[in-house]
Every structure is written in structure tokens, then in C-alpha cells.
XYZ file of C-alpha atoms in Angstrom:
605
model
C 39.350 5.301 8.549
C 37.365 7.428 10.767
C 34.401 7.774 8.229
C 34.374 4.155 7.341
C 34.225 3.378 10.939
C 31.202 5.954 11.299
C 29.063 4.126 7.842
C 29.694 1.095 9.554
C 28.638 2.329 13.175
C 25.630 3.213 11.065
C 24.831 0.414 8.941
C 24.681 -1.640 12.638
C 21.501 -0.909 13.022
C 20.467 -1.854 9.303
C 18.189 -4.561 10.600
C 15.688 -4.276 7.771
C 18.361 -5.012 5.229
C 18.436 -8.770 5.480
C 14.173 -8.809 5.465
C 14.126 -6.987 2.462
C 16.746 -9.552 0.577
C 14.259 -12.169 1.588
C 11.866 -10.362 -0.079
C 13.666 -10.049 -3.377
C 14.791 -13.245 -3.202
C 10.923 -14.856 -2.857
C 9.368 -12.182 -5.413
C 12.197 -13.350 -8.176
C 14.331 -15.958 -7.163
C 15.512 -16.764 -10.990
C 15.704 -13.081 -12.221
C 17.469 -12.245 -8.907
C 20.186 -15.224 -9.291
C 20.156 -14.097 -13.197
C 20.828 -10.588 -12.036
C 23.946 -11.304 -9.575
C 25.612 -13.255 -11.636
C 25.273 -10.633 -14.647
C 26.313 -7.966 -12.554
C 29.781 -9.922 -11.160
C 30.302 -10.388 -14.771
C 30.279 -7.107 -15.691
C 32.296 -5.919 -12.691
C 35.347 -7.532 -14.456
C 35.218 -6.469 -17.275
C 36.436 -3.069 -16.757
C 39.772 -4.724 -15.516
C 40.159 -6.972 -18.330
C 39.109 -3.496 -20.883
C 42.429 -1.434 -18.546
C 44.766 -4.058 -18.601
C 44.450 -4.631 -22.637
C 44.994 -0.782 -22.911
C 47.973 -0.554 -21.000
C 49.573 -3.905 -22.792
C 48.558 -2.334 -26.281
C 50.311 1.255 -25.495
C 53.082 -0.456 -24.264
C 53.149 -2.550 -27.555
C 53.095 0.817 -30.087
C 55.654 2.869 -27.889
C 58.041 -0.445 -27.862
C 57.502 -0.499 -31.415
C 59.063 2.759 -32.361
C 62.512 2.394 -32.310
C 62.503 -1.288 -33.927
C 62.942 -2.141 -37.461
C 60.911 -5.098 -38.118
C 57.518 -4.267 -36.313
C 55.842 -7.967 -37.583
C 56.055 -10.154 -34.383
C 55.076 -6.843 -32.095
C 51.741 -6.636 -34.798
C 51.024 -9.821 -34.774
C 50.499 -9.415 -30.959
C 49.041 -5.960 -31.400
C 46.678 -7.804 -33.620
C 45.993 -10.391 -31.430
C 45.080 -7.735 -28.176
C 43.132 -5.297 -30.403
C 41.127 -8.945 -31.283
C 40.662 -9.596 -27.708
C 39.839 -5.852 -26.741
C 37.197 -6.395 -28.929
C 35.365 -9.090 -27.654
C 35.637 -7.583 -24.322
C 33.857 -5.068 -25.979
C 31.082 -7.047 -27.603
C 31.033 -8.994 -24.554
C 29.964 -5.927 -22.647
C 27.750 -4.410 -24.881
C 25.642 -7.930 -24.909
C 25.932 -8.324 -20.839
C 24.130 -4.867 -20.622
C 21.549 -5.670 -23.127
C 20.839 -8.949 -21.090
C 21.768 -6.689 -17.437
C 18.536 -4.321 -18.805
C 16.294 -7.406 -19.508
C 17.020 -8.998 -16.730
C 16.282 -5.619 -13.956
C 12.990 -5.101 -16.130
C 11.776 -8.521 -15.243
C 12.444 -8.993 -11.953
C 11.985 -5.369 -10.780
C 8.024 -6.368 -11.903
C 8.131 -9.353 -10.614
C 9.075 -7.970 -6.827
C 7.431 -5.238 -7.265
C 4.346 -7.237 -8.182
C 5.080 -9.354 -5.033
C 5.318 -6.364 -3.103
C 2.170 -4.882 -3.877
C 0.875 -8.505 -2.755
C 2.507 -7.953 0.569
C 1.084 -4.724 1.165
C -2.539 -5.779 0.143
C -2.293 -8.675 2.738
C -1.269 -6.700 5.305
C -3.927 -4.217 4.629
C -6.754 -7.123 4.628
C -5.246 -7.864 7.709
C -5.628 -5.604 9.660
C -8.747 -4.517 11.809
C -11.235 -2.002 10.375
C -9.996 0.384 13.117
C -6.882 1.436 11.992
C -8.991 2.659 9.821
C -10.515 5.258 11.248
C -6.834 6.668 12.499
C -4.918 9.150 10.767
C -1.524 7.548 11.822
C -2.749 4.454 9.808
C -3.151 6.532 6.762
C 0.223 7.902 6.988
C 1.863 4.837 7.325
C 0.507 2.923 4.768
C 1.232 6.441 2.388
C 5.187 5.883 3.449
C 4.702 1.859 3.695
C 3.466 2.690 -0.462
C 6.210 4.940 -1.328
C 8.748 3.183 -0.089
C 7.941 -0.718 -1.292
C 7.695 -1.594 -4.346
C 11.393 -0.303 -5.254
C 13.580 -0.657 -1.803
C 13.716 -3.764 -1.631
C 15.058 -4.278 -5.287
C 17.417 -0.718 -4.793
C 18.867 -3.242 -1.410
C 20.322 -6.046 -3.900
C 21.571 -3.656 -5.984
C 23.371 -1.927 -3.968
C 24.441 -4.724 -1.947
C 26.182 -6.007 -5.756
C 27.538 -2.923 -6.834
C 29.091 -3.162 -3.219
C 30.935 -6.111 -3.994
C 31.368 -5.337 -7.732
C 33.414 -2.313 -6.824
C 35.203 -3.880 -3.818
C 36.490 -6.318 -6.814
C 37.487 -3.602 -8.349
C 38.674 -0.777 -5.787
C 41.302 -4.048 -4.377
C 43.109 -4.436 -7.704
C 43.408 -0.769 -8.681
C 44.992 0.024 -4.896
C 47.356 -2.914 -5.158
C 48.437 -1.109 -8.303
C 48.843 2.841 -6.706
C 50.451 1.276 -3.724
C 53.131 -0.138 -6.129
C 53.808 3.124 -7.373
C 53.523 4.907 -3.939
C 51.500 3.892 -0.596
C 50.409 7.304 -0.145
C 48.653 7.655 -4.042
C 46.152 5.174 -1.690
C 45.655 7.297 0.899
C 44.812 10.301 -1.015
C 42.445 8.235 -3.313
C 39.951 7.407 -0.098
C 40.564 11.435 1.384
C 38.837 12.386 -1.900
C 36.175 10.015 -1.911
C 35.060 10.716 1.886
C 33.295 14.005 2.219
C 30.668 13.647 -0.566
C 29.828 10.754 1.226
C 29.518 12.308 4.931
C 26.796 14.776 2.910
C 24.895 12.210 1.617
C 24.264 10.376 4.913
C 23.454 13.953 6.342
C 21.342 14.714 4.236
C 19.637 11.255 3.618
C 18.672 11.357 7.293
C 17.240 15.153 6.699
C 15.249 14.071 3.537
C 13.752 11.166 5.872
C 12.969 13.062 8.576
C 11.351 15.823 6.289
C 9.018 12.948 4.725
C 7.632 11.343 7.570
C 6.963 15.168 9.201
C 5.117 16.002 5.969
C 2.913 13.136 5.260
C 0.337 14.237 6.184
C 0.384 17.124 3.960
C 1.113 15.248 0.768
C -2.207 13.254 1.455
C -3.703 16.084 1.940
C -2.756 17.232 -1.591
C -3.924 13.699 -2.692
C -7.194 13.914 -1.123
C -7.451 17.449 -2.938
C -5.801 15.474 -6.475
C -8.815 12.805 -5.860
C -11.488 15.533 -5.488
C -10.614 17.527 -8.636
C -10.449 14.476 -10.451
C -12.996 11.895 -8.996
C -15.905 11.233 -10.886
C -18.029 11.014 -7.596
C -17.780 14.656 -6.528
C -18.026 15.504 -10.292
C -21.554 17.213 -10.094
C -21.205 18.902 -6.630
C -17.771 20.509 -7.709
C -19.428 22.178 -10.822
C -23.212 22.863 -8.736
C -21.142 24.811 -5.914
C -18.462 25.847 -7.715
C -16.003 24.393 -5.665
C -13.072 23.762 -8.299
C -11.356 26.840 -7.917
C -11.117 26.893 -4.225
C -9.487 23.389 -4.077
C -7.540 23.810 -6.800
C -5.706 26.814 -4.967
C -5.369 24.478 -1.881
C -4.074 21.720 -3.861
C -1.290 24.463 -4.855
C -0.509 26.085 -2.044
C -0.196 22.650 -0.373
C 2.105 21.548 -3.707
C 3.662 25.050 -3.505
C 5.021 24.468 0.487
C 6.103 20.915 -0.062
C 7.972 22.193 -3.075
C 9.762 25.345 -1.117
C 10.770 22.814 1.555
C 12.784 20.422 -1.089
C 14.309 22.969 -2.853
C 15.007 24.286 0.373
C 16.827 21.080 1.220
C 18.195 19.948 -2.203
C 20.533 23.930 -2.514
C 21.733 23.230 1.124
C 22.636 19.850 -0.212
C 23.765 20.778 -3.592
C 26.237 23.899 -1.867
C 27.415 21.360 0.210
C 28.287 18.653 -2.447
C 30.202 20.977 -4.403
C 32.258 22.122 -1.514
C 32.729 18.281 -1.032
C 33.521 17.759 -5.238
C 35.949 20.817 -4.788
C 37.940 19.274 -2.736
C 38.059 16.061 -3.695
C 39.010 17.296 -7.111
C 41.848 19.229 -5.694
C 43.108 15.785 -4.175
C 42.770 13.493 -6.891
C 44.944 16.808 -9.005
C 47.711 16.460 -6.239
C 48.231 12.713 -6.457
C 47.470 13.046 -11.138
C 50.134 15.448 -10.670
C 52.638 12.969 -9.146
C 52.228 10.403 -11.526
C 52.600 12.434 -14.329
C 55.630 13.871 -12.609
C 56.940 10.516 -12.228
C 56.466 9.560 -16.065
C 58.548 13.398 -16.651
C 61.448 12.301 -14.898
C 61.420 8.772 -16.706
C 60.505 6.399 -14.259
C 57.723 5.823 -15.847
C 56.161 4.375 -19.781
C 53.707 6.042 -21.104
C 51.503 2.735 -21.187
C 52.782 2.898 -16.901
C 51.591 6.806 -17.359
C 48.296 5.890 -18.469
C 47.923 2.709 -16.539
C 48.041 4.359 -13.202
C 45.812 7.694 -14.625
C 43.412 5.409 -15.229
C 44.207 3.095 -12.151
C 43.854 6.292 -9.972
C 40.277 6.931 -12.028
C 39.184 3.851 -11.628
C 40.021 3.757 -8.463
C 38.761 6.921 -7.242
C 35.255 5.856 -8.638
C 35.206 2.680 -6.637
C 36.024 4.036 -3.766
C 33.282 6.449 -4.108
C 30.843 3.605 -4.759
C 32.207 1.442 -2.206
C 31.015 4.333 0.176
C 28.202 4.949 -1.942
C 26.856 2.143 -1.482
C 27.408 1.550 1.811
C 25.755 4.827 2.316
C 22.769 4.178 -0.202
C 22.222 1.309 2.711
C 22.075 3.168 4.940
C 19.202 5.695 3.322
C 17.224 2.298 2.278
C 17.524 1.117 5.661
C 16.393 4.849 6.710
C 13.579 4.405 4.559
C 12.564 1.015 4.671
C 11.635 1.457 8.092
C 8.388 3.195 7.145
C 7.440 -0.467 4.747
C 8.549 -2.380 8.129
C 6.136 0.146 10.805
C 3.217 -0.668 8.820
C 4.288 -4.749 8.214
C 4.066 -4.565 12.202
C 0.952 -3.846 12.725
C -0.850 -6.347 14.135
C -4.715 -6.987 14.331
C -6.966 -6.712 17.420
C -9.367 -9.180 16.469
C -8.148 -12.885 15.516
C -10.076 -16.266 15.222
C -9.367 -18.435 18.036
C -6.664 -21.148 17.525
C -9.084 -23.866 18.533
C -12.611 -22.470 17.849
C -15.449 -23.995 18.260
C -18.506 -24.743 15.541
C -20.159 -22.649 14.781
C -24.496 -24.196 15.244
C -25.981 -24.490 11.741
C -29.199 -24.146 12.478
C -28.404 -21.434 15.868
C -31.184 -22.726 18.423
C -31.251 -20.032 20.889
C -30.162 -17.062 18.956
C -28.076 -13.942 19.629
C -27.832 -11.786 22.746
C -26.047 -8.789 23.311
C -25.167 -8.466 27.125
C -24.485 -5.109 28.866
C -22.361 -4.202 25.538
C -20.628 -0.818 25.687
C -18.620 0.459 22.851
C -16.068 3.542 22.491
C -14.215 4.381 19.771
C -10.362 4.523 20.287
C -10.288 8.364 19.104
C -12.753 9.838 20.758
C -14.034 9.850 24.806
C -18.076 9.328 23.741
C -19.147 6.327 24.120
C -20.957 4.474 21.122
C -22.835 2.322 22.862
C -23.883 2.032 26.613
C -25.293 -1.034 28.573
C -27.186 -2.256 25.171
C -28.665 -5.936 25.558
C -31.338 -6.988 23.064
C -31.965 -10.626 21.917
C -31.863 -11.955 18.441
C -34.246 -15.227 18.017
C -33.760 -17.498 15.365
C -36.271 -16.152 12.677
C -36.797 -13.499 14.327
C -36.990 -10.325 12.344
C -35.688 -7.089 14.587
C -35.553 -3.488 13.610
C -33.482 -0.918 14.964
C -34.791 2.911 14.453
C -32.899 6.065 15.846
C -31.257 8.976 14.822
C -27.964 9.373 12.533
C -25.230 8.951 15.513
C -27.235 6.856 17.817
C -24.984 3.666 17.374
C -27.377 1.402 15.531
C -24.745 0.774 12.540
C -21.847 0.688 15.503
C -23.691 -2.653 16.990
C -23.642 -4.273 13.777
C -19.671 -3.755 13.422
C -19.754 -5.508 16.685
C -21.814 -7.978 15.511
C -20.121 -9.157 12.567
C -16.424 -8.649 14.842
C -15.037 -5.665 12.978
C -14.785 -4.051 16.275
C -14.745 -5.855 19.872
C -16.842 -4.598 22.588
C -15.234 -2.653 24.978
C -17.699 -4.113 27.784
C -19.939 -6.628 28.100
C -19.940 -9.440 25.327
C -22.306 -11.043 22.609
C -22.919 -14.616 22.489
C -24.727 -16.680 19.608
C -26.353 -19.916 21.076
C -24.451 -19.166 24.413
C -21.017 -19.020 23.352
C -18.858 -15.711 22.914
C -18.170 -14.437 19.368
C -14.997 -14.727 19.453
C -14.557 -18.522 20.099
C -16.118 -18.795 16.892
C -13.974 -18.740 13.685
C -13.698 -15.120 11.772
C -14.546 -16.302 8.644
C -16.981 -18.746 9.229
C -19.183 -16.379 11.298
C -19.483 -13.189 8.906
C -20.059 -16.497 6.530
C -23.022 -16.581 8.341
C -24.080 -12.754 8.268
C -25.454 -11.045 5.626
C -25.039 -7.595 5.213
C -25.764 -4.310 2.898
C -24.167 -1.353 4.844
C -26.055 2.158 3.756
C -22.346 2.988 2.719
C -22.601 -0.254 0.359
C -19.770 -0.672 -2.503
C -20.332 0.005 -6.288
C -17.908 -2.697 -7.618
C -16.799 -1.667 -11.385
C -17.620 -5.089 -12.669
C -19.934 -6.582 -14.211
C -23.526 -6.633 -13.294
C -23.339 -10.825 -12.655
C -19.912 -10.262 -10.692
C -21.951 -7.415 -8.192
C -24.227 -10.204 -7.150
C -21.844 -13.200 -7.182
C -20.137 -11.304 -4.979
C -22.073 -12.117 -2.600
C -21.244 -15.912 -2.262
C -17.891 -16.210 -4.332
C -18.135 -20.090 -3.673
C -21.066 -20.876 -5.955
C -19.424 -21.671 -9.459
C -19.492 -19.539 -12.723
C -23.171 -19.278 -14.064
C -25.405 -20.382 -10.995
C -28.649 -19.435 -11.319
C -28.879 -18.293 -7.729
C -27.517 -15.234 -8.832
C -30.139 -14.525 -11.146
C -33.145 -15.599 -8.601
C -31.547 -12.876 -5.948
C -31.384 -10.363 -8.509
C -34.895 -11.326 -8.831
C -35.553 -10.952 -5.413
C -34.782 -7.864 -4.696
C -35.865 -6.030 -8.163
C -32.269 -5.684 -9.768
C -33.038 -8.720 -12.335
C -35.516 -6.223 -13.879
C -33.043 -3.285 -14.077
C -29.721 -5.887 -15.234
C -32.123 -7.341 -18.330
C -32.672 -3.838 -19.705
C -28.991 -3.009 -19.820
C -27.439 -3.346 -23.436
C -25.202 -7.046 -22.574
C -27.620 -7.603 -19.697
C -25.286 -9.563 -17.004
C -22.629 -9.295 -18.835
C -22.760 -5.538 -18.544
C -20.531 -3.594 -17.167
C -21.141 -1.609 -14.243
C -20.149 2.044 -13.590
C -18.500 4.236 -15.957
C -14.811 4.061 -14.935
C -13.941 1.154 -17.729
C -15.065 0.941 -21.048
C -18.549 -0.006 -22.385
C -19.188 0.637 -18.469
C -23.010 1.512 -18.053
C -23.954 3.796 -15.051
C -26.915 3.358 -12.243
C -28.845 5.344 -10.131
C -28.502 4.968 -6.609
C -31.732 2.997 -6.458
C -30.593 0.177 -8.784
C -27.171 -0.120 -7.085
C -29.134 -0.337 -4.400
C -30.929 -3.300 -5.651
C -27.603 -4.795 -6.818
C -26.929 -4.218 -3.525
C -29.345 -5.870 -1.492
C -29.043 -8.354 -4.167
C -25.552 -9.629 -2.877
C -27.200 -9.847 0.268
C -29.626 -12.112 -0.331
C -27.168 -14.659 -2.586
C -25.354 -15.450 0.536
C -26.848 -18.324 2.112
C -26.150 -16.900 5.778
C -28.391 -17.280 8.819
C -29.011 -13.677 9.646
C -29.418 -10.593 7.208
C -28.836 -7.368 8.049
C -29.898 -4.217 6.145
C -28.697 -0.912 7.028
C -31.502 1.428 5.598
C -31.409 -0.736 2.448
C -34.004 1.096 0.611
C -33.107 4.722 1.647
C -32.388 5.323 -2.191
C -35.662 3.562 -3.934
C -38.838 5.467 -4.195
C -42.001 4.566 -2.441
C -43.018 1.714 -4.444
C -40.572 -0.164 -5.089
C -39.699 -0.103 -1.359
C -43.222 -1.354 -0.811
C -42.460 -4.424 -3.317
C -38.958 -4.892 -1.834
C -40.474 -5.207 1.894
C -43.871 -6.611 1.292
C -41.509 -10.024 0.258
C -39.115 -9.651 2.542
C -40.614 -12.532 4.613
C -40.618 -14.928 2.117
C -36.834 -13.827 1.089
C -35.648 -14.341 4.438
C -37.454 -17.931 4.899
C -35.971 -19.130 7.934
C -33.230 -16.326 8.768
C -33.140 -13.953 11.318
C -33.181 -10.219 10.297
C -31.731 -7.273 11.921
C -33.433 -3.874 10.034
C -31.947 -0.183 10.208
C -34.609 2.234 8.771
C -35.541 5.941 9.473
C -38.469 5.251 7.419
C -40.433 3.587 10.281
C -43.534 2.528 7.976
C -41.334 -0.219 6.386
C -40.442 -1.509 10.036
C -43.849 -1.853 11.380
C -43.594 -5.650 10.072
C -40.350 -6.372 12.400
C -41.192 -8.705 15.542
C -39.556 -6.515 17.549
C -38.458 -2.875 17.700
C -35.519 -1.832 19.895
C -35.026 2.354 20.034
C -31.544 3.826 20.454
C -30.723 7.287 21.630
C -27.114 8.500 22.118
C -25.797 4.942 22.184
C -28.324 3.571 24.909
C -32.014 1.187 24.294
C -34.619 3.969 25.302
C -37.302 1.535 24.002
C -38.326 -2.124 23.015
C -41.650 -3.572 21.832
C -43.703 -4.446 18.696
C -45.140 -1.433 16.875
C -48.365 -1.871 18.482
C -46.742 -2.075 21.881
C -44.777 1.006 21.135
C -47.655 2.911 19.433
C -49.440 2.382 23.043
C -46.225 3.421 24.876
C -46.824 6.781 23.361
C -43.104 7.720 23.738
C -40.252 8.644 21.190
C -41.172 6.094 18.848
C -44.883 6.837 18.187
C -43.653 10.397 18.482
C -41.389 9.570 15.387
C -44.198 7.674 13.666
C -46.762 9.994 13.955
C -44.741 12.913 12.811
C -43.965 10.772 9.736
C -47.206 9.776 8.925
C -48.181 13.629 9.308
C -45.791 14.198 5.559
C -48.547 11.184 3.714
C -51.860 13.022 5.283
């Protein structure tokens, strides 16, 4: 008793195990009913299939020594008939048992997968940036689209084979109490390994993590179409390929390293058992010897003792299986905890549609939660309604970092920003990015189709608006989309079929496309033309006024001749406002800025 006492002192702290039913349960509720009841079905069978044997044995041995054999074949007949059924009766419960798993192991796993995107929508863009985030969602993945499913299972078979270990005991007992108490001996150590070593295997993965993404990371390199052409220009293959297997190479060592040490140990713990179960097979058959016994009694209780043995072992099984998915689903459960920094307020207020006095950034600092630099220090600049801005600094300087606190993917970590007066975050989430538009320089190349990029955008306006098109037209993709072979309907990108690849200037413009469908109240572009040549940035800019109409604009360029038409220019160095004017004002100033411009203009002399 003093191993069942120590799986139970274990399975105590199983607090995930419940959760994870609940999650079966909503993911499949038919299948999963469908599934138990199969299952308990099945369970008795076996019983029915041992019983039937023994009465038929019985049945031919009686039949020996009589001379008229027709009543005892009419009744051998009649249990041969019933056998089987039982048979039939089984084979179609597993056909139905395999149906049944298929189906709902989709369906949860389906509804997993739906779990585990929320959670990662939820979740603030800082986590990230953090390589702890990484690793848990790489153990939250591995571990939940089958635990949950692997729970129930083992939670029936638990019951199934306590059915089933209850009957065959009451039957050894009968013969002799201590046939019972040899039957659990046996089944005990190759338990106590597997709880060892589930807890060893657990540990092992969360240490090494970090490792197998590594080796992912090295997988997606080799095999991403992005860093196709630099792989081949610099030769590169080779040398990550040989990282990828010294990575798979360690990782590999380690588990075979752990699965001998557990394989040693199980067959110590088989050995032994086996010796057991001999002892107490030798007493029975010792038993039939002297007489006391039938032979169907003989190979009743072989089989009882069988039977019995293996239900014991999956009673314990199972209970330690629970334990290991409890082990494991703890890594689905750290990442289900996190929680996000930034929420909408649970009575926000609304948000000004038109904004009358605009957006202000007061005394905002900003520092990232893995690094001592700050961002951003002390930056205040105003936003007018209409206004057009433009931001203009080096690569580092923060501009991009004040737009993620703009649109509330990050919070400040002093000051605050206010639109019309009121705080960003008394404002609801979604309604405010609603009302910004923006094309980061890191924009997305959606693998859709060329309408879909755009619509994007503004997934409210319904199937076939021709705003789509006039944006497209706006900012020079229309011209690009009509010369592509189904035009809108196109495909985009090359990783599906009939998929028709861009150059970085027309995603550009599908880009800043999406931008301009959204009917938001300020635009932001984050270098949005770093990727078209001269002229078409000239064409893209010299209607930017009119695209905008009424809207506010915040501009990110290095190229400072396509910011010369901003109202207002704001300089950042190293996180901080060094300068603020119109270009005029700042071409007087003589400092950084006409510095910058003038050694630009130098390259077009």
C-alpha cells in the first residue's frame, strides 16, 4: 500500500487535471460522451469473453466420461453462439472506439489550437521581445493539442480496469488471499520507474527548450524561402546545417542518455515482477496437480491472475500517466496565465470623432523591460488635428518606439499621452488603433490575395467595395495588382499555388495601400517608401496631402527630402527631442538637421 499511498500523495497536487477535462469536454462534448460510453463497453467485455471460456472447458472436460454428450452440446452450442457475438460485438465496438478518438481528438485538438491563438492575441507585444515567452509558448505547443485528450483517456482506462482488476481479485482471493497480494507486489516497481523517470524527462524538457528552438530557428533558416538568396550568396548552408546537427546531435545524446537508464531500470523492474507472477502461476497450477482444482478452475484463475496482473498495472498506470500529464500540462497552464499589461478600461470613455485639440505626448520616457537604456527620455511633442509631423533620426533613436506607445502596444514608463486631453488608456483598445493608421517599415506580406492585402486594412467594409480599389489607387499598387495574371484575385507571394511574387517596392505599395483603406484619423508611416525608387516616391508624396484630407500624419523618413512638406519636424537622438521646427526653421537653425540635409543633398549634386 505504500506505493499507492505515494501516486496518490502525488496526484494531490494534480490541479490541472480537472481544467483540462473542461477542455475536452467543451472542444467535443458529443464525441467525448460517445467515447466514454464506448470505452465502459468495451471494459466488460473481456469478463464476459473469460467467463464463457471457463464455462465452455468446464463443459468438454464434464463431457468425457458421459455417454450421451447431446444436452452438454446443446449448451456447448449455445456458449460457443454467445462467445461469438461477444466476439463480433468487440470487433464492431473497436471499429466505432477508432472512429470515434479520430473525431474528437480533431475536434479538441482543433479547439486547442483556438485556445492557444487567443491567448497569444492576448497578450501584450512585450512578451514578445522575451525569450522566456518563446519558451513557454514552445512547451505551451508541445504539450496542448494532445494532453488534454491523453487526461480522459486515462482517466477511463482508470475506471475500465478498476471494473476489471475488482472482479478478477474477488476471484484469486477465493482461491487464496495471498495470490492478491502478490498480484499488486508485481505490478508496483515498473510503476515507481515511470514516475521517476516522468519527472526526469520533464525536467530535461523545460532545461532544454531553449535549445530545441534553437534547432528550429536553424530548421526555419535552411528551409525559409526568405533567407533563400543570402544562404546561397554567402554560402551560409553548410555552417548552419552543422549547427542544426550538433544542436540535434546533443539533444539526442541526452535522451538516449535518459531512455537506457530508464530502459535498465524497467527490466530490473519486469524481472522481478515476472519472478512474482511465476511464484503465485506456480501455486495454482500446483493446486490443479493435487486435484483441487478443474482444468476449466486451472485456466480460470491463469487467466484471472493475467488479467489481473494487467489491471493492476494499468490501474497504476494510469494513475501514474496522471501524474506525467499533470507534470506536463503545467507548461499549457504557465503560458494560459499570462496576463496582459495593457487592457481597455472597464468604463472608457468616447473616443472624439472629429479629435479637436489633438495629441500630446507629456514628459514620456520609455525603457524596455530587458534592457537598462532608456528608449525614450522626457519626449513631449504635439500632434494637431491635420497636422502633418515628421520624425527624422538615426536607426535606434526611438522614433518607431513612440509610435508603439502611441497606438498602446507598450505603456509609457513616465509621463503619459493624452488625445483631446484625456489619457490613452481611458479610451477603448480597439476603438483607438481603429483610429490609427499604420505601415510599420517591418510591414507584413500576407500570402493572400492581392484584394485581401488591402481589405485588410478595414475588414468591416463588405466583399467587393470599391474603396479597396481607390487606395490601391492611391498609393500606386492598383497599377502593379492590374498587371498581375488574375489581377485582384491574384495571389500574393509564392508559398501557395498560382502565388505570384513582388518586389519590395510593390509590397510596399500594397502596403501603404492598407493604410490608407482604413478610415482612421491619424496615419502613420514608418519610412513607407524606403523600398520605391526615386520617382515613384515623388508621386507617392507629392499626393500625400490630398490622401490624407483631413487626418493628421505622423512621418518616419531618413530620406529628409520627402519630409520637407511636414508642418513640423521633431529630431530625436538617443531617445531625447534635440530639435523641433519647420524645415525652413531648421535649415536656419543650422544644427543636426540641416547637417543631415545638406549632406544628403551633397549624393544629388
Amino acid at each position: 500500500m505504500l506505493s499507492l499511498r505515494y501516486l496518490i500523495r502525488k496526484l494531490q497536487g494534480a490541479s490541472h487535471l480537472l481544467p483540462a477535462l473542461r477542455f475536452v469536454w467543451k472542444g467535443s462534448p458529443r464525441w467525448t460522451l460517445a467515447h466514454v460510453t464506448l470505452i465502459f463497453i468495451q471494459g466488460l467485455l473481456p469478463i464476459a469473453l473469460l467467463y464463457l471460456t471457463k464455462l465452455i472447458i468446464d463443459i468438454v472436460t464434464s463431457s468425457i466420461a458421459l455417454p450421451d454428450k447431446t444436452l452438454l452440446f446443446q449448451r456447448l452450442l449455445v456458449l460457443l453462439g454467445l462467445m461469438g457475438a461477444v466476439t463480433v460485438i468487440a470487433a464492431i465496438l473497436a471499429a466505432l472506439a477508432e472512429l470515434v478518438n479520430s473525431a474528437q481528438t480533431q475536434q479538441v485538438t482543433d479547439y486547442m489550437q483556438g485556445i492557444v491563438h487567443a491567448k497569444s492575441l492576448e497578450i501584450d507585444l512585450e512578451y514578445y521581445e522575451n525569450p522566456d515567452y518563446h519558451n513557454s509558448l514552445q512547451r505551451a505547443q508541445q504539450e496542448a493539442f494532445y494532453r488534454p485528450n491523453q487526461i480522459l483517456e486515462h482517466l477511463i482506462q482508470l475506471g475500465q480496469t478498476m471494473i476489471t482488476l475488482v472482479l478478477m481479485v474477488g476471484l484469486l482471493v477465493a482461491l487464496h488471499w495471498g495470490i492478491a497480494g502478490i498480484l499488486f507486489a508485481a505490478s508496483v516497481p515498473s510503476i515507481l520507474v515511470r514516475l521517476k523517470y516522468a519527472s526526469i524527462l520533464h525536467a530535461w524538457q523545460r532545461r532544454r527548450t531553449e535549445m530545441q528552438r534553437q534547432g528550429e530557428y536553424l530548421s526555419w533558416l535552411l528551409t525559409g524561402d526568405w533567407f533563400a538568396k543570402e544562404l546561397r550568396l554567402f554560402d551560409l548552408g553548410n555552417l548552419f546545417s552543422q549547427r542544426f546537427q550538433r544542436i540535434r546531435k546533443q539533444l539526442y545524446q541526452e535522451t538516449l542518455q535518459i531512455g537506457t537508464q530508464r530502459a535498465i531500470a524497467n527490466v530490473l523492474a519486469q524481472s522481478l515482477s515476472a519472478l512474482l507472477l511465476f511464484s503465485a502461476y506456480s501455486f495454482v497450477v500446483y493446486q490443479a496437480f493435487q486435484g483441487q482444482l478443474q482444468i476449466g478452475d486451472l485456466v480460470l484463475y491463469h487467466a484471472a491472475l493475467q488479467q489481473g496482473q494487467a489491471a493492476l498495472k494499468g490501474l497504476l498506470g494510469s494513475l501514474s500517466a496522471l501524474y506525467e500529464d499533470n507534470l506536463f500540462l503545467s507548461n499549457l497552464y504557465e503560458f494560459l496565465e499570462l496576463q496582459p499589461k495593457i487592457a481597455a478600461p472597464l468604463h472608457p470613455k468616447p473616443l472624439p470623432r472629429p479629435m479637436r485639440s489633438g495629441i500630446v505626448f507629456d514628459r514620456v520616457s520609455f525603457q524596455y523591460s530587458n534592457t537598462p537604456r532608456w528608449a525614450l527620455k522626457d519626449v513631449s511633442l504635439t500632434i494637431r488635428p491635420g497636422e502633418v509631423i515628421a520624425l527624422v533620426g538615426e536607426n535606434g533613436s526611438g522614433k518607431t518606439t513612440l509610435i508603439k506607445l502611441l497606438c498602446r502596444l507598450y505603456e509609457p514608463t513616465q509621463g503619459k499621452i493624452t488625445l483631446d486631453g484625456v489619457a490613452l488608456e481611458q479610451y477603448d483598445l480597439v476603438d483607438l488603433r481603429r483610429q490609427i493608421s499604420v505601415v510599420f517599415q517591418d510591414y507584413v506580406k500576407y500570402y493572400f490575395t492581392a484584394w485581401e492585402n488591402i481589405w485588410f486594412g478595414n475588414i468591416e467594409l463588405p466583399p467587393g467595395a470599391e474603396t479597396v480599389m481607390q487606395a490601391a489607387k492611391q498609393s500606386g499598387a492598383d497599377a502593379v495588382i492590374q498587371t498581375l495574371p488574375q489581377g485582384y484575385d491574384t495571389m500574393l507571394g509564392k508559398l501557395f499555388e498560382q502565388g505570384e511574387e513582388l518586389s519590395i517596392g510593390q509590397w510596399q505599395k500594397v502596403a501603404l495601400a492598407r493604410a490608407f483603406l482604413r478610415q482612421s484619423q491619424l496615419v502613420v508611416l514608418d519610412e513607407p517608401t524606403s523600398a520605391m525608387d526615386p520617382k515613384a516616391e515623388y508621386e507617392v508624396f507629392q499626393q500625400f496631402r490630398q490622401l490624407i484630407q483631413n487626418q493628421s500624419a505622423i512621418l518616419i523618413s531618413h530620406r529628409l527630402s520627402t519630409v520637407k512638406m511636414a508642418d513640423r519636424i521633431y529630431v530625436v537622438d538617443r531617445g531625447t527631442i534635440v530639435e523641433q521646427g519647420t524645415h525652413t526653421e531648421l535649415m536656419q537653425l543650422n544644427g543636426r538637421y540641416a547637417h543631415l540635409f545638406e549632406t544628403q543633398a551633397q549624393n544629388y549634386r
